[in-house]
């Protein structure tokens, strides 16, 4: 189903299958109706959805659905074991749907229904998710929410006065059981009405803000667990005035030209690769092909070998694409239109690695679906080259994909690709063996050296001459061209131009700056200039580097100084505020901040936000600040990393050798940036994961932080449709939610998917008892997260269940206070960034049964300036409270154009709040401590102790054993619950704790409720540890 006001997707390949962890809202279907000319409101004549003869335009199990006597018939009088649906291939929004149905049954739950504004589930595949007009078993005329809220939203007769059906009991007389009945469903905006045989049965208006799914499929249901048949006929849909939609031509025009006719090129002769004049070569595949576009190793060799023939290259690879399904944004378009618009003549295709993780059980389906995909692609061009998947490689991390079982599975999938190429007469390149011993970050994805090996192997296998080895200048130009092409073909903020947010201000131009649509289209001529530039360089000719486009105009009005902004603060009694750092030290558009083990502050600076400028290279950066003299003001600044795309999360790490690394949420990737030589600047970049959603750049992957067990927590917003390739398979987080990432095992877990606990999740924090809380920037409330952290495929709505931190206006980001530098009454309180109301707020936790409620204590800062935007908050190493001030009156995407000159790109402030009368504390250098010193820090009341927990796992386990034994001698008063938890949780995976220590920890009364989980986790790593916990139970 397509979603009103939300960027969603449809597949350009085949019907999706269950290879996600969750049902995926990214849509699978052709653009809305036929996509009319111009940007218009959709209004058309009624259309019949059933031709009376075939199931053309519908999808479903042919064993269940058929056409008999001009009717669609579903189910069987012999029995229906489960729900089954026949769905349209097209999606619809506002409409009036009329049809006739006849339900016949003898046993079981004799029931059916009509789905609308719905989507196909992927697990289980036979289900749908969305609204259903129910039929039979006493529910006819009622509105049910299938597989989502899983309840009746409105019963027939509810809410009517003298109009239509007044009582549900009237349905029995109104419906003609076992005969033909007429159903009418009208869906317009949030309002839904249903009529049965001419009488209205209900009038329902959707008020739940989390249910915004308004685009979607029509589906016909036969219920399971019965002996029944459902008959449908005369199915007619009357489109009503719709939201503005764009045309197919406009969507494709951003990167190519829609073709009215296409001449199919000749196939390769005898499976020998060659290029004709002026060919367009397109790469199709998974993340390793995405990485190829960023390395240019294959393309540069092809460009050099065929420079005389003027080839052009385009990458249409996408992370987590498989032969089974390829997800794209709403209105993106199917393969046919994409390839025609690009003018593709030759395709280089690579699949099989992600699919091979399914093992032998998925091999037959892989072969069948690869043939189907190639059938689809070859209708455009028969000139296709197949590459085997890259090998499973050593990574030094779990899971080990180099086991004989994994490698045999992959070899079988590679052999299947080779056989498919032979059967279809296509050139084939085997890359599995040549890459399987290459070092990899995760065992799946190629390093820079691995990509170079692939480039050489492809060149050799395709018979390219030795002279095809490219110059570094050519390869660098190709990498930049591919970056521009990616911004052109799969641009960020898609929905504001081609999706469901066209009417919002963000996509509109401002003054001389064109609309966002024109901004997207500006890439096409720029990419063409780079094509010409690359061809000239490949031929050895001189060429001038193409110039970038000018960016949006920035206001020249005087900007409020930090001192002037400080004067706008109303500071609560008992607090003092000073400026820690501002733009004079390089703070520009800060989005998140984090402290390292040495007490230094790292800040995400995003001058690129909210939109890249065509041709301008990425310029976001991570700034590191230090207060070297302890006066509460930063006096040393260095750009730790530059050239980043759009950063919204940072978390420092310190390894045993003292090297400083940071994890960065950068646009669609999670990066590890490391300073190897100690000069304060990152000199090594590792891509840990890629494929995070970019549908809305103020909802990107954000706010990464450590959890108490050393895992990493992140969040994202509603339009960030994430699909990531991991060593365990493809992980999906549809819409807003949280993610937990275990760096050691590489396991990524999504929570609260579909926006069930906030639509713009931003910030996770843990209290002293390691209980998680998170905030969402689209509302005033935040959440006690723990009860919802289950592996639930379609979670129920969480809002209102464990809502906390109510404030007058929307807020985001959270930290928990724990320091001697703040008053006793604030210990354990939550600090919240009130970015929308220009405040900082404090909330006190109060036990409420098995959960919490919160009470707003005070606001340390209330500003009269709309430019004060605290988007992140933190307790610093000195015990002060810190606020990361975005500093701009313009926020978000709805209020103003992307090109609004009031969007500042060069200012930002970090504010420091201290408690009057209380001295600051000083964090020791945790990074230089030995194991015993680190363990001792776990008993500290200061929040910096968390760095000890994160540093210990990097140390040698044998040294940690003796150090942790010191806890056996700690007095019982020290072994309070938080301290015990810190000790036991300090080193997951390390055998560091003795049985005696476990017994003394477990005997601490507040820890009692935690004994079970701890003993389960530690039974395999703690000598006599289980007995230690059990003895406490006795």
Short mmCIF file of N, CA and C in Angstrom, two decimals, residues 80 95 108 145 150 171 185 199 204 289 378 408 475 511 559 591 669 690 722 759 772 817 904 964 990:
data_model
loop_
_atom_site.label_atom_id
_atom_site.label_comp_id
_atom_site.label_asym_id
_atom_site.label_seq_id
_atom_site.Cartn_x
_atom_site.Cartn_y
_atom_site.Cartn_z
N UNK A 80 -10.91 -24.55 3.06
CA UNK A 80 -9.94 -23.47 2.89
C UNK A 80 -9.09 -23.39 4.16
N UNK A 95 -11.39 6.95 -3.80
CA UNK A 95 -12.20 6.23 -4.79
C UNK A 95 -13.57 5.88 -4.21
N UNK A 108 -17.52 -24.13 9.37
CA UNK A 108 -16.45 -23.25 9.84
C UNK A 108 -16.84 -21.79 9.84
N UNK A 145 -9.60 -3.82 10.79
CA UNK A 145 -8.22 -3.48 10.46
C UNK A 145 -7.41 -4.77 10.43
N UNK A 150 -5.72 -5.11 14.17
CA UNK A 150 -6.37 -6.41 14.40
C UNK A 150 -7.64 -6.26 15.25
N UNK A 171 -28.50 -5.72 9.81
CA UNK A 171 -27.72 -6.32 8.73
C UNK A 171 -28.29 -7.68 8.35
N UNK A 185 -17.94 0.96 -1.28
CA UNK A 185 -16.94 1.47 -0.35
C UNK A 185 -16.44 2.80 -0.89
N UNK A 199 -27.95 0.86 1.44
CA UNK A 199 -28.05 1.50 2.75
C UNK A 199 -26.67 1.65 3.37
N UNK A 204 -16.83 6.26 9.01
CA UNK A 204 -15.65 6.21 9.89
C UNK A 204 -14.62 7.23 9.43
N UNK A 289 27.70 -4.11 -5.80
CA UNK A 289 27.67 -3.27 -7.00
C UNK A 289 27.48 -1.80 -6.64
N UNK A 378 15.40 -8.88 -20.35
CA UNK A 378 15.74 -9.17 -21.75
C UNK A 378 14.67 -8.70 -22.71
N UNK A 408 29.84 -23.92 0.61
CA UNK A 408 29.19 -24.84 -0.33
C UNK A 408 27.89 -24.25 -0.85
N UNK A 475 39.60 7.03 -13.04
CA UNK A 475 38.80 6.37 -12.02
C UNK A 475 38.20 7.39 -11.05
N UNK A 511 12.45 32.52 -4.66
CA UNK A 511 13.15 33.56 -5.38
C UNK A 511 13.81 33.02 -6.63
N UNK A 559 23.12 37.97 11.80
CA UNK A 559 22.79 36.82 12.63
C UNK A 559 23.05 37.17 14.09
N UNK A 591 23.99 18.49 14.85
CA UNK A 591 22.82 17.62 14.95
C UNK A 591 22.90 16.64 16.12
N UNK A 669 24.43 5.38 5.40
CA UNK A 669 25.45 4.42 5.84
C UNK A 669 25.79 4.59 7.32
N UNK A 690 25.09 -0.35 4.93
CA UNK A 690 24.56 0.62 3.98
C UNK A 690 23.16 0.20 3.58
N UNK A 722 14.32 1.40 5.55
CA UNK A 722 15.65 0.80 5.60
C UNK A 722 15.62 -0.66 5.20
N UNK A 759 7.01 8.92 15.27
CA UNK A 759 7.21 9.02 13.83
C UNK A 759 8.55 9.62 13.45
N UNK A 772 15.85 1.25 29.09
CA UNK A 772 15.92 2.17 27.97
C UNK A 772 14.70 3.09 27.85
N UNK A 817 20.46 12.18 34.09
CA UNK A 817 21.42 12.86 34.95
C UNK A 817 21.94 11.91 36.02
N UNK A 904 19.90 28.74 7.66
CA UNK A 904 21.31 29.02 7.96
C UNK A 904 22.14 27.76 7.76
N UNK A 964 38.52 -8.14 37.57
CA UNK A 964 37.14 -8.18 38.05
C UNK A 964 37.03 -8.85 39.41
N UNK A 990 33.05 -11.98 27.74
CA UNK A 990 34.32 -12.21 28.42
C UNK A 990 34.09 -12.97 29.72
#
